[in-house]
Short mmCIF file of C-alpha atoms in Angstrom, two decimals:
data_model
loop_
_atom_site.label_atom_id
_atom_site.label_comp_id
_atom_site.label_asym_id
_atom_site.label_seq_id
_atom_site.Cartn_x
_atom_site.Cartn_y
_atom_site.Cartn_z
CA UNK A 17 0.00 0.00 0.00
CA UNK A 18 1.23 3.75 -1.09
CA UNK A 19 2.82 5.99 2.31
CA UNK A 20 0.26 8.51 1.81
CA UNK A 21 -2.75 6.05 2.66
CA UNK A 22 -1.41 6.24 5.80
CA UNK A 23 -1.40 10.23 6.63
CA UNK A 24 -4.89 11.75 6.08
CA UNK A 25 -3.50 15.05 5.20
CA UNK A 26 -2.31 13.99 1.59
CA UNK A 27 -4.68 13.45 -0.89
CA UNK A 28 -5.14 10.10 -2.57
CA UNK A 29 -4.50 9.89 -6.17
CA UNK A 30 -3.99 7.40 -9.23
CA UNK A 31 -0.20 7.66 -8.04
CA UNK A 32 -1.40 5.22 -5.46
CA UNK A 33 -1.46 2.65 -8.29
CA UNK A 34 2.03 3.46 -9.81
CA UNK A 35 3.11 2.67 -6.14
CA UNK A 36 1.07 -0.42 -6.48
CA UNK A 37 2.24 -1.74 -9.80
CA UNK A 38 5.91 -1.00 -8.85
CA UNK A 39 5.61 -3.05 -5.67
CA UNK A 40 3.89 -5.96 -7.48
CA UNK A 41 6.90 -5.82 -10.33
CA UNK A 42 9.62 -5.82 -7.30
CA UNK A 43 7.55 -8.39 -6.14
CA UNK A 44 8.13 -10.60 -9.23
CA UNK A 45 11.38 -9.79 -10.19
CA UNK A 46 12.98 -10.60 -6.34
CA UNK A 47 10.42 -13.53 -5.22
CA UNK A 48 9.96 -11.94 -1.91
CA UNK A 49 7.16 -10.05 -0.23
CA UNK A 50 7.00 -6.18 0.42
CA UNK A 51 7.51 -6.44 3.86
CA UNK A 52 10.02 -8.39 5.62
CA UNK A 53 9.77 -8.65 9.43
CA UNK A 54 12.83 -9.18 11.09
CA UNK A 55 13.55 -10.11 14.61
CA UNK A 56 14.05 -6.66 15.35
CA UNK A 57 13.22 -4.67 12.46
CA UNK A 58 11.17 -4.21 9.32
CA UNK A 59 12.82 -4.19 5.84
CA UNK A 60 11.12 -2.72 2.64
CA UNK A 61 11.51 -4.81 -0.37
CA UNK A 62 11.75 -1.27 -2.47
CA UNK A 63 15.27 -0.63 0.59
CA UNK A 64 16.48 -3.87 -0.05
CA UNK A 65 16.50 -3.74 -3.68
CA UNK A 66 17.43 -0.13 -4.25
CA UNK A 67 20.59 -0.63 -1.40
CA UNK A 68 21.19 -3.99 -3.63
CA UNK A 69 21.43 -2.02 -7.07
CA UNK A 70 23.24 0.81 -5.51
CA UNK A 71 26.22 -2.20 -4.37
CA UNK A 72 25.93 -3.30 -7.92
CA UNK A 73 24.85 -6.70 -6.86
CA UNK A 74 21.51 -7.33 -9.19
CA UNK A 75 21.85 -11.29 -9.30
CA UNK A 76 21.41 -11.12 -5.16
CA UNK A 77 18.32 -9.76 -5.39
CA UNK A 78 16.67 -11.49 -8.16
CA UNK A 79 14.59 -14.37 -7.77
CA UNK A 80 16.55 -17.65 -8.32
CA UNK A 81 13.99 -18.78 -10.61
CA UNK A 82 14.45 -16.13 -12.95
CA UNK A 83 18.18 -16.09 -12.87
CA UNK A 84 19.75 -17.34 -15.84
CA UNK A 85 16.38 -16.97 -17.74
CA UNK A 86 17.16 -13.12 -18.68
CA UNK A 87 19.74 -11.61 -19.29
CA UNK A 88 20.81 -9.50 -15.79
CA UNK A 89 21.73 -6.25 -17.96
CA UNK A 90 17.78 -6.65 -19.07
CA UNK A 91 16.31 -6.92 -15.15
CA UNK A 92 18.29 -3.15 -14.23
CA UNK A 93 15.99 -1.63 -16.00
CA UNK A 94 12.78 -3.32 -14.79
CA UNK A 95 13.87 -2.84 -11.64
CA UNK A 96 14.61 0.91 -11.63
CA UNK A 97 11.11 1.02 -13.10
CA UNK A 98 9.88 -0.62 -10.22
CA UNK A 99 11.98 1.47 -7.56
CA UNK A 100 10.60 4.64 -9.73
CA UNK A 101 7.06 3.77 -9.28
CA UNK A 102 7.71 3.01 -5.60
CA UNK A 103 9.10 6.79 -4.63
CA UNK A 104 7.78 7.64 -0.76
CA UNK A 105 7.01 11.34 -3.01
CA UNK A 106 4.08 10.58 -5.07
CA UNK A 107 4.65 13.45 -7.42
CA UNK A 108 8.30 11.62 -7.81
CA UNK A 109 6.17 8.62 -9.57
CA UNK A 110 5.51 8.64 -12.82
CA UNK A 111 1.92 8.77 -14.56
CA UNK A 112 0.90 4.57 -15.34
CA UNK A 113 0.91 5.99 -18.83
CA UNK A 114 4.86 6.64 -19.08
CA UNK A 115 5.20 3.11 -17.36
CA UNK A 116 3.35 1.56 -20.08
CA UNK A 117 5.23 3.32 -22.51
CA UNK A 118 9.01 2.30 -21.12
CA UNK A 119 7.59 -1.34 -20.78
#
């Protein structure tokens, strides 16, 4: 679920469902859930993967199904997407029409 559903002072918007998609295609491309709880904390699959990319390890963070089935150089840029969509600044997420169009 988007940040903002959680404050009532911002407004709800379609930006809600670019946050949304982007989780789901994290989702896929990692094989693990948004939310990991930890013994004694809580890790965001959009952290995980974004502190992943930033170490220039992709192949840790992609599910071990999919490894070896796509070429990794092919996954950055799904993922970015993905980390894009997921910004905690919904104006920093980009309309689901320019998603469409860099799928």
């Amino acid at each position: 679920m988007a940040p903002e559903f959680a404050c009532q002072t911002v407004k709800i918007t379609d930006k809600c469902d670019v946050y949304g998609f982007g989780v789901l295609v994290l989702e896929i491309m990692t094989g693990k859930r948004p939310v990991e709880y930890m013994e004694d904390d809580v890790v965001l699959l959009s952290d995980m993967v974004r502190e992943t990319l930033d170490e220039g390890k992709v192949e840790e963070c992609m599910d071990e199904r999919l490894c070896g089935k796509f070429p990794l150089e092919e996954t950055i840029p799904v993922m970015k997407l993905g980390l894009i969509c997921t910004s905690q600044v919904p104006s920093n997420r980009p309309e689901m029409a320019e998603v469409v169009n860099i799928l």
